[in-house]
Coordinates of C-alpha atoms and ligand atoms in Angstrom, one line a residue:
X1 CA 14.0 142.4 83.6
X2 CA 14.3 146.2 82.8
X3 CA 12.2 148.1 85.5
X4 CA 12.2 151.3 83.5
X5 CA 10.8 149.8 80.2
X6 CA 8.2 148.1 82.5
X7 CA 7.2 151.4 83.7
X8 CA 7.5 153.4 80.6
X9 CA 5.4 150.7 79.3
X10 CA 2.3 152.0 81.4
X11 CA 2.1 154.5 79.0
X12 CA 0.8 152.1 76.2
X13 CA -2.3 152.8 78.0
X14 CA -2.6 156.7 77.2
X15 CA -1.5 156.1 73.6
X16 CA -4.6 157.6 71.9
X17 CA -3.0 161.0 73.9
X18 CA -5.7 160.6 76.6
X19 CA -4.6 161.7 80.2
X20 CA -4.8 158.8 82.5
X21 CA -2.3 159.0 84.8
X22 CA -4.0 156.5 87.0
X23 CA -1.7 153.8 87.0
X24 CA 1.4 156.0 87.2
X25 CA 0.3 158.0 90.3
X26 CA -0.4 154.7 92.1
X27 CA 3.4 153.4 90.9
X28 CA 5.3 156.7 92.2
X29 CA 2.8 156.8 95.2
X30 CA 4.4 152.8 95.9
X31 CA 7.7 154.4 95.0
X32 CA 7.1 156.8 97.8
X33 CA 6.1 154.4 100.6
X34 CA 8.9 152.4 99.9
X35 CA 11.5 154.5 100.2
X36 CA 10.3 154.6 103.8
X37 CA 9.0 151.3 104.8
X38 CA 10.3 148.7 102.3
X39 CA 8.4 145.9 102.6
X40 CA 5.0 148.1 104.0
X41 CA 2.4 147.1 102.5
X42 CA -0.7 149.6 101.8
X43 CA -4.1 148.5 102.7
X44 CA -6.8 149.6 99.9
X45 CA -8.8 151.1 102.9
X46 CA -5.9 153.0 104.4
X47 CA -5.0 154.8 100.9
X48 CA -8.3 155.0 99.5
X49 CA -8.3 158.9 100.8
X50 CA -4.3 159.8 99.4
X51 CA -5.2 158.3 96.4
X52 CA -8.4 160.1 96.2
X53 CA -7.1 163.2 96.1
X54 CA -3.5 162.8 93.7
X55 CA -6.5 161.9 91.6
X56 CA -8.6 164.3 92.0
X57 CA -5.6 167.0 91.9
X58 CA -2.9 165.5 88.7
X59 CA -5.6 162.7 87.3
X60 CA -7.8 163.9 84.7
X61 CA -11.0 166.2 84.9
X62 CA -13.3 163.6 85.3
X63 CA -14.0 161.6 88.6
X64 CA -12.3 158.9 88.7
X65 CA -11.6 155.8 91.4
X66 CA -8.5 154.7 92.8
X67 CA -9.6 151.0 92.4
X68 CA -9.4 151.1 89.0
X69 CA -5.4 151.3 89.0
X70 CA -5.5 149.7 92.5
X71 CA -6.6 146.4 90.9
X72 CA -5.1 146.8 87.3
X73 CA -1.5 147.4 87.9
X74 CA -1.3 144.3 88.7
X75 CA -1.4 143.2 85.2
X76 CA 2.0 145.3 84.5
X77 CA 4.0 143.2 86.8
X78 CA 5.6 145.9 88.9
X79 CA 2.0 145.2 91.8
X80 CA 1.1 143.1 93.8
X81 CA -2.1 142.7 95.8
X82 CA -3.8 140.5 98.1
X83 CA -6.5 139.7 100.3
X84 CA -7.8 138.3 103.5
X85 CA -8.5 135.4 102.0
X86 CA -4.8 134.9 99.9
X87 CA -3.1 136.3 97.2
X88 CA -4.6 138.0 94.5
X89 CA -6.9 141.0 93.9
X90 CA -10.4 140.5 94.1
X91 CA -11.4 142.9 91.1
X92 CA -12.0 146.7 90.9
X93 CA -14.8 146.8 93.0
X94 CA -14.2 149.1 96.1
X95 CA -16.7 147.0 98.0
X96 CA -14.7 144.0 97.5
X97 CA -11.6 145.5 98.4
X98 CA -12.5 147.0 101.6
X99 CA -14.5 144.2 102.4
X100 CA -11.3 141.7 102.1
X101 CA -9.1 143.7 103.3
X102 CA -7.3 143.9 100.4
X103 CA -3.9 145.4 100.6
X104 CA -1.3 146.4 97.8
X105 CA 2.5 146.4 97.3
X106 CA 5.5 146.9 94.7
X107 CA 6.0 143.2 92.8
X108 CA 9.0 141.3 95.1
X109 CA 11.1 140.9 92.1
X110 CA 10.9 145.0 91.6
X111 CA 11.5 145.3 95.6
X112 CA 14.6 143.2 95.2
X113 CA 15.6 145.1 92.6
X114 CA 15.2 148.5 94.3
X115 CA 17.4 146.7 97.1
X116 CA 20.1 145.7 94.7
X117 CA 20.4 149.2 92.9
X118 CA 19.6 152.0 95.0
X119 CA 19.7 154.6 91.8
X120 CA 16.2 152.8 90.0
X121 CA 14.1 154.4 92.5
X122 CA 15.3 158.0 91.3
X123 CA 15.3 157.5 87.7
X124 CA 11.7 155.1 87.7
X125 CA 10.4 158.2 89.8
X126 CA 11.9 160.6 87.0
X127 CA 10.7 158.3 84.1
X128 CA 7.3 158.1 85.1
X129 CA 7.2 162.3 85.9
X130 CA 8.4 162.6 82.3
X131 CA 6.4 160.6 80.2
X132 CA 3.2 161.7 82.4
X133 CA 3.2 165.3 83.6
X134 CA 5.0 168.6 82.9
X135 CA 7.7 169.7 84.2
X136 CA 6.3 172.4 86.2
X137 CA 4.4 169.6 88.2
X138 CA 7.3 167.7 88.9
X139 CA 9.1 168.8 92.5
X140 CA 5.0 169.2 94.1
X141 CA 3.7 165.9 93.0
X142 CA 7.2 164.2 94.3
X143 CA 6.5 165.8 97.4
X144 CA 2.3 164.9 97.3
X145 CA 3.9 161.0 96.7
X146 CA 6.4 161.9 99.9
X147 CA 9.5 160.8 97.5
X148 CA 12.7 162.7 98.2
X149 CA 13.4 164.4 94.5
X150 CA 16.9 163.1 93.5
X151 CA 19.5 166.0 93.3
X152 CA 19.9 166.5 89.4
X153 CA 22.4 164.7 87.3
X154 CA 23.7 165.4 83.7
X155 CA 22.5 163.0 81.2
X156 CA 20.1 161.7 84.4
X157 CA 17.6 159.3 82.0
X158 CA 17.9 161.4 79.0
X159 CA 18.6 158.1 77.9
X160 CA 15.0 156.4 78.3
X161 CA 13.2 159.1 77.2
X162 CA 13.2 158.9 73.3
X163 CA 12.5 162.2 71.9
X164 CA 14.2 165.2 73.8
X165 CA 13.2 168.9 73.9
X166 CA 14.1 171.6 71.5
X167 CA 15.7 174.1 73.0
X168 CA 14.7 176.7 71.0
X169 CA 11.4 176.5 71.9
X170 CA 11.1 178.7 75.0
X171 CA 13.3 181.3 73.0
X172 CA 10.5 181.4 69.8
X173 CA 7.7 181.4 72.3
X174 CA 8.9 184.2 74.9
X175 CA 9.6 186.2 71.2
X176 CA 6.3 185.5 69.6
X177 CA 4.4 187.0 73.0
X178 CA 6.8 189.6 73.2
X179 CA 8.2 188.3 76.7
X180 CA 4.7 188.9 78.1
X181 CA 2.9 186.6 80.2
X182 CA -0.3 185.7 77.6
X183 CA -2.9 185.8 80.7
X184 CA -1.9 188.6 82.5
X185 CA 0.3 191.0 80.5
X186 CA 3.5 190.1 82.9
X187 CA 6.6 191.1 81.7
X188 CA 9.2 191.5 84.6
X189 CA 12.9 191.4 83.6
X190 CA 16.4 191.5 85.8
X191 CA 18.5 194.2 84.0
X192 CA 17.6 192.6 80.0
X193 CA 16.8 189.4 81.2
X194 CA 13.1 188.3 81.7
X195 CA 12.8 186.9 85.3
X196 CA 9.3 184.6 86.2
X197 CA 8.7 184.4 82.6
X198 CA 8.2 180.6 81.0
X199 CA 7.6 178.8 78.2
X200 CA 4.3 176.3 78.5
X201 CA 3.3 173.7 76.4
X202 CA -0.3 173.5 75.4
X203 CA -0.6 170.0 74.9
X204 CA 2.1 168.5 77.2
X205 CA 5.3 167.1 75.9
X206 CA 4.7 163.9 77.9
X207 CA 1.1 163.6 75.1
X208 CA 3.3 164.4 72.0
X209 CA 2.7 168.1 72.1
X210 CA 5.4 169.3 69.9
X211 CA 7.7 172.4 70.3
X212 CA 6.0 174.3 67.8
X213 CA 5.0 177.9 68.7
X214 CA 1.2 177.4 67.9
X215 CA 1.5 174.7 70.5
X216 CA 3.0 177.0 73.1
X217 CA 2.3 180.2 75.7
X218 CA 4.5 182.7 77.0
X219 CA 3.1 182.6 80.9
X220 CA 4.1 183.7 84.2
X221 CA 4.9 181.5 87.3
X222 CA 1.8 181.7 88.6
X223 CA -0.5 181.4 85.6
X224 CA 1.6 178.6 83.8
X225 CA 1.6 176.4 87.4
X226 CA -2.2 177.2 87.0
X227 CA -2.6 176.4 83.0
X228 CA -1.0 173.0 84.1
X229 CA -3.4 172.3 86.9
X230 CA -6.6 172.8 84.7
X231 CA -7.6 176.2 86.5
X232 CA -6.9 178.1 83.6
X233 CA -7.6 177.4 79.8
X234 CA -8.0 178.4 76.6
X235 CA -11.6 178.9 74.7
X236 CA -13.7 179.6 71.4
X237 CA -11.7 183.0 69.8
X238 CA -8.7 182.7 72.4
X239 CA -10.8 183.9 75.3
X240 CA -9.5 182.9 78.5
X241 CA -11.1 179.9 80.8
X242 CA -11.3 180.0 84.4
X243 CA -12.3 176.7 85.8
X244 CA -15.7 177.3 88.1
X245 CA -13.9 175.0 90.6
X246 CA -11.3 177.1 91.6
X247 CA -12.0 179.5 94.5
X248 CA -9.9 182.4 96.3
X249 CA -11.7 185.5 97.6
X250 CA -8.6 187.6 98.3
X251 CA -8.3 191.0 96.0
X252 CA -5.3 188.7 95.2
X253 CA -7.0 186.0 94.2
X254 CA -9.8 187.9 92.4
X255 CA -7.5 189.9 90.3
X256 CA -4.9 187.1 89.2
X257 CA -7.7 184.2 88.9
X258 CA -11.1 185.1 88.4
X259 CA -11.3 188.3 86.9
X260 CA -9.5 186.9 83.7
X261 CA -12.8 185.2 82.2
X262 CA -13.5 185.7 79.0
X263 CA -10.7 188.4 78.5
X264 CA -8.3 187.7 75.1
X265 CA -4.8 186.1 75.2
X266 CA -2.3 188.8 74.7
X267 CA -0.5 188.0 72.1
X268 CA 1.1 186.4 69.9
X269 CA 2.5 189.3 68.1
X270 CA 0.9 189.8 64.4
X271 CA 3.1 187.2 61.8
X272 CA 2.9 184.2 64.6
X273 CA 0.9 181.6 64.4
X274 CA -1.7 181.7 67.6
X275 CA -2.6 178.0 69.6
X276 CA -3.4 175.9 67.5
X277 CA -7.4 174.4 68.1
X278 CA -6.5 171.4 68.0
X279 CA -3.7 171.4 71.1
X280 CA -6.2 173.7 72.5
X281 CA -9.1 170.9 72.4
X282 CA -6.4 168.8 73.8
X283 CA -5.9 171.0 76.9
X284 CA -9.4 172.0 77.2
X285 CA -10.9 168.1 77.3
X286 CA -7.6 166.2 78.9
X287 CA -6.4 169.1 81.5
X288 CA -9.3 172.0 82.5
X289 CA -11.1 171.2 85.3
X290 CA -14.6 171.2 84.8
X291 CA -16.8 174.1 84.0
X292 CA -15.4 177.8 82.9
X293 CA -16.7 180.7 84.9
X294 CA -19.1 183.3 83.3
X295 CA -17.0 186.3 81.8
X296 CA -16.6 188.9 84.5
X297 CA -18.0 192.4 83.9
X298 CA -14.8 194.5 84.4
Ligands
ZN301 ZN1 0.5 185.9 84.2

């Protein structure tokens, strides 16, 4: 049995380049529980409320329920679940599986695996970050799951994951926005290096965004961990999108967030090709949370 095409497998389900991470967050939130308590199982009723909220904070923009994947990943061979009344899941419904008492764990032949080769917990972890979220998501969500991130190793999975990177990419990007963050006009450097200062996919790599520059942003820290949680997006004419959901009331806040509704990208420099509508549309339908904010009078 190979675990890690089993698990990459999970992807089939998003292969129309929809955001579902449902199924995955459940997996690496089994992975996580594991790693502590081997054979633990997790009662639906007890992790209802975690899995509400990985949901509600790396699933997509719509509400969503954690029996879905609860009940479903059963079907992929790497869950079990059972009842009250015996094995097997009793369906999606929540009433059912709080009622029976319904209660989920990794598949024994995966937990014997896990036993037998310590190192498939770190690279199934890593597989499923990579073919489901960006990179810039990677180290929190680990820590939302409660898995220790495995130290980095050369050539660590490279293997599973078919396409790889360009690494030209951040270079053409950072160049065609001038080494300015596109939200906010950022532009710090160390001596004549930029410092805080990334490249961002639009449409995520993980969704076969490709590393084109009219599929990319030159953003801060802040605003790219932002773009990549759904707070901030890109609308009609390259106006920015603040997401009505977020909220901070600190001058901070209000300066860095909210006050950046309806203002223009900055960049890219004239003789590059802007973001593309169509990875936009991606990244406004599968990634920005809810509704935009008003432009602010500023
Ligand atoms: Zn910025």
């Amino acid at each position: 049995m190979d675990w890690l095409e089993r698990a990459a497998e999970l992807r089939q389900w998003t292969r129309s380049g929809t955001h579902a991470p449902h199924k995955p967050l459940l997996l690496l939130y089994a992975l996580g529980r594991f790693q502590r308590d081997a054979d633990g199982e997790l009662r639906y009723s007890a992790v209802e409320g975690d899995l509400k909220r990985l949901l509600d904070e790396y699933g997509p923009p719509h509400r969503t329920t954690p029996a879905y994947p609860f009940h479903h990943l059963v079907s992929d061979g790497v869950w079990e679940v059972r009842t009250d009344r015996g094995p097997g899941s009793p369906g999606s419904g929540v009433r059912e599986l709080r009622a029976l008492g319904a209660a989920g764990r990794l598949a024994p032949e995966l937990r014997a695996a896990l036993r037998r080769e310590p190192s498939l917990l770190g690279r199934m972890t890593q597989l499923l970050l990579d073919l489901h979220f960006p990179p810039s998501l990677h180290a929190e969500l680990c820590e939302s799951v409660g898995l220790e991130p495995e130290p980095a190793e050369p050539g660590r999975l490279r293997v599973v994951v078919r396409r790889r990177r360009d690494p030209g990419m951040r270079e053409r990007v950072l160049t065609a926005y001038e080494y300015r963050c596109a939200f906010c006009g950022y532009d710090g450097r160390i001596g004549a290096l930029p410092v805080g200062l990334e490249a961002a996919h639009v449409r995520w790599w993980a969704f076969g965004g490709p590393d084109d520059v009219d599929n990319g942003l030159c953003l801060c820290s802040l605003h790219h961990k932002l773009f990549d949680k759904g707070v901030l997006g890109i609308g009609d004419h390259h106006r920015i999108l603040v997401s009505q959901r977020f909220v901070g009331h600190s001058p901070a806040a209000r300066e860095h967030v909210t006050a950046l509704a309806g203002r223009p990208l900055i960049g890219p420099q004239p003789g590059t090709r802007p973001v593309a509508d169509a990875h936009r549309s991606w990244h406004t339908g599968q990634v920005f949370h809810g509704s935009p904010r008003p432009a602010t009078a500023s």
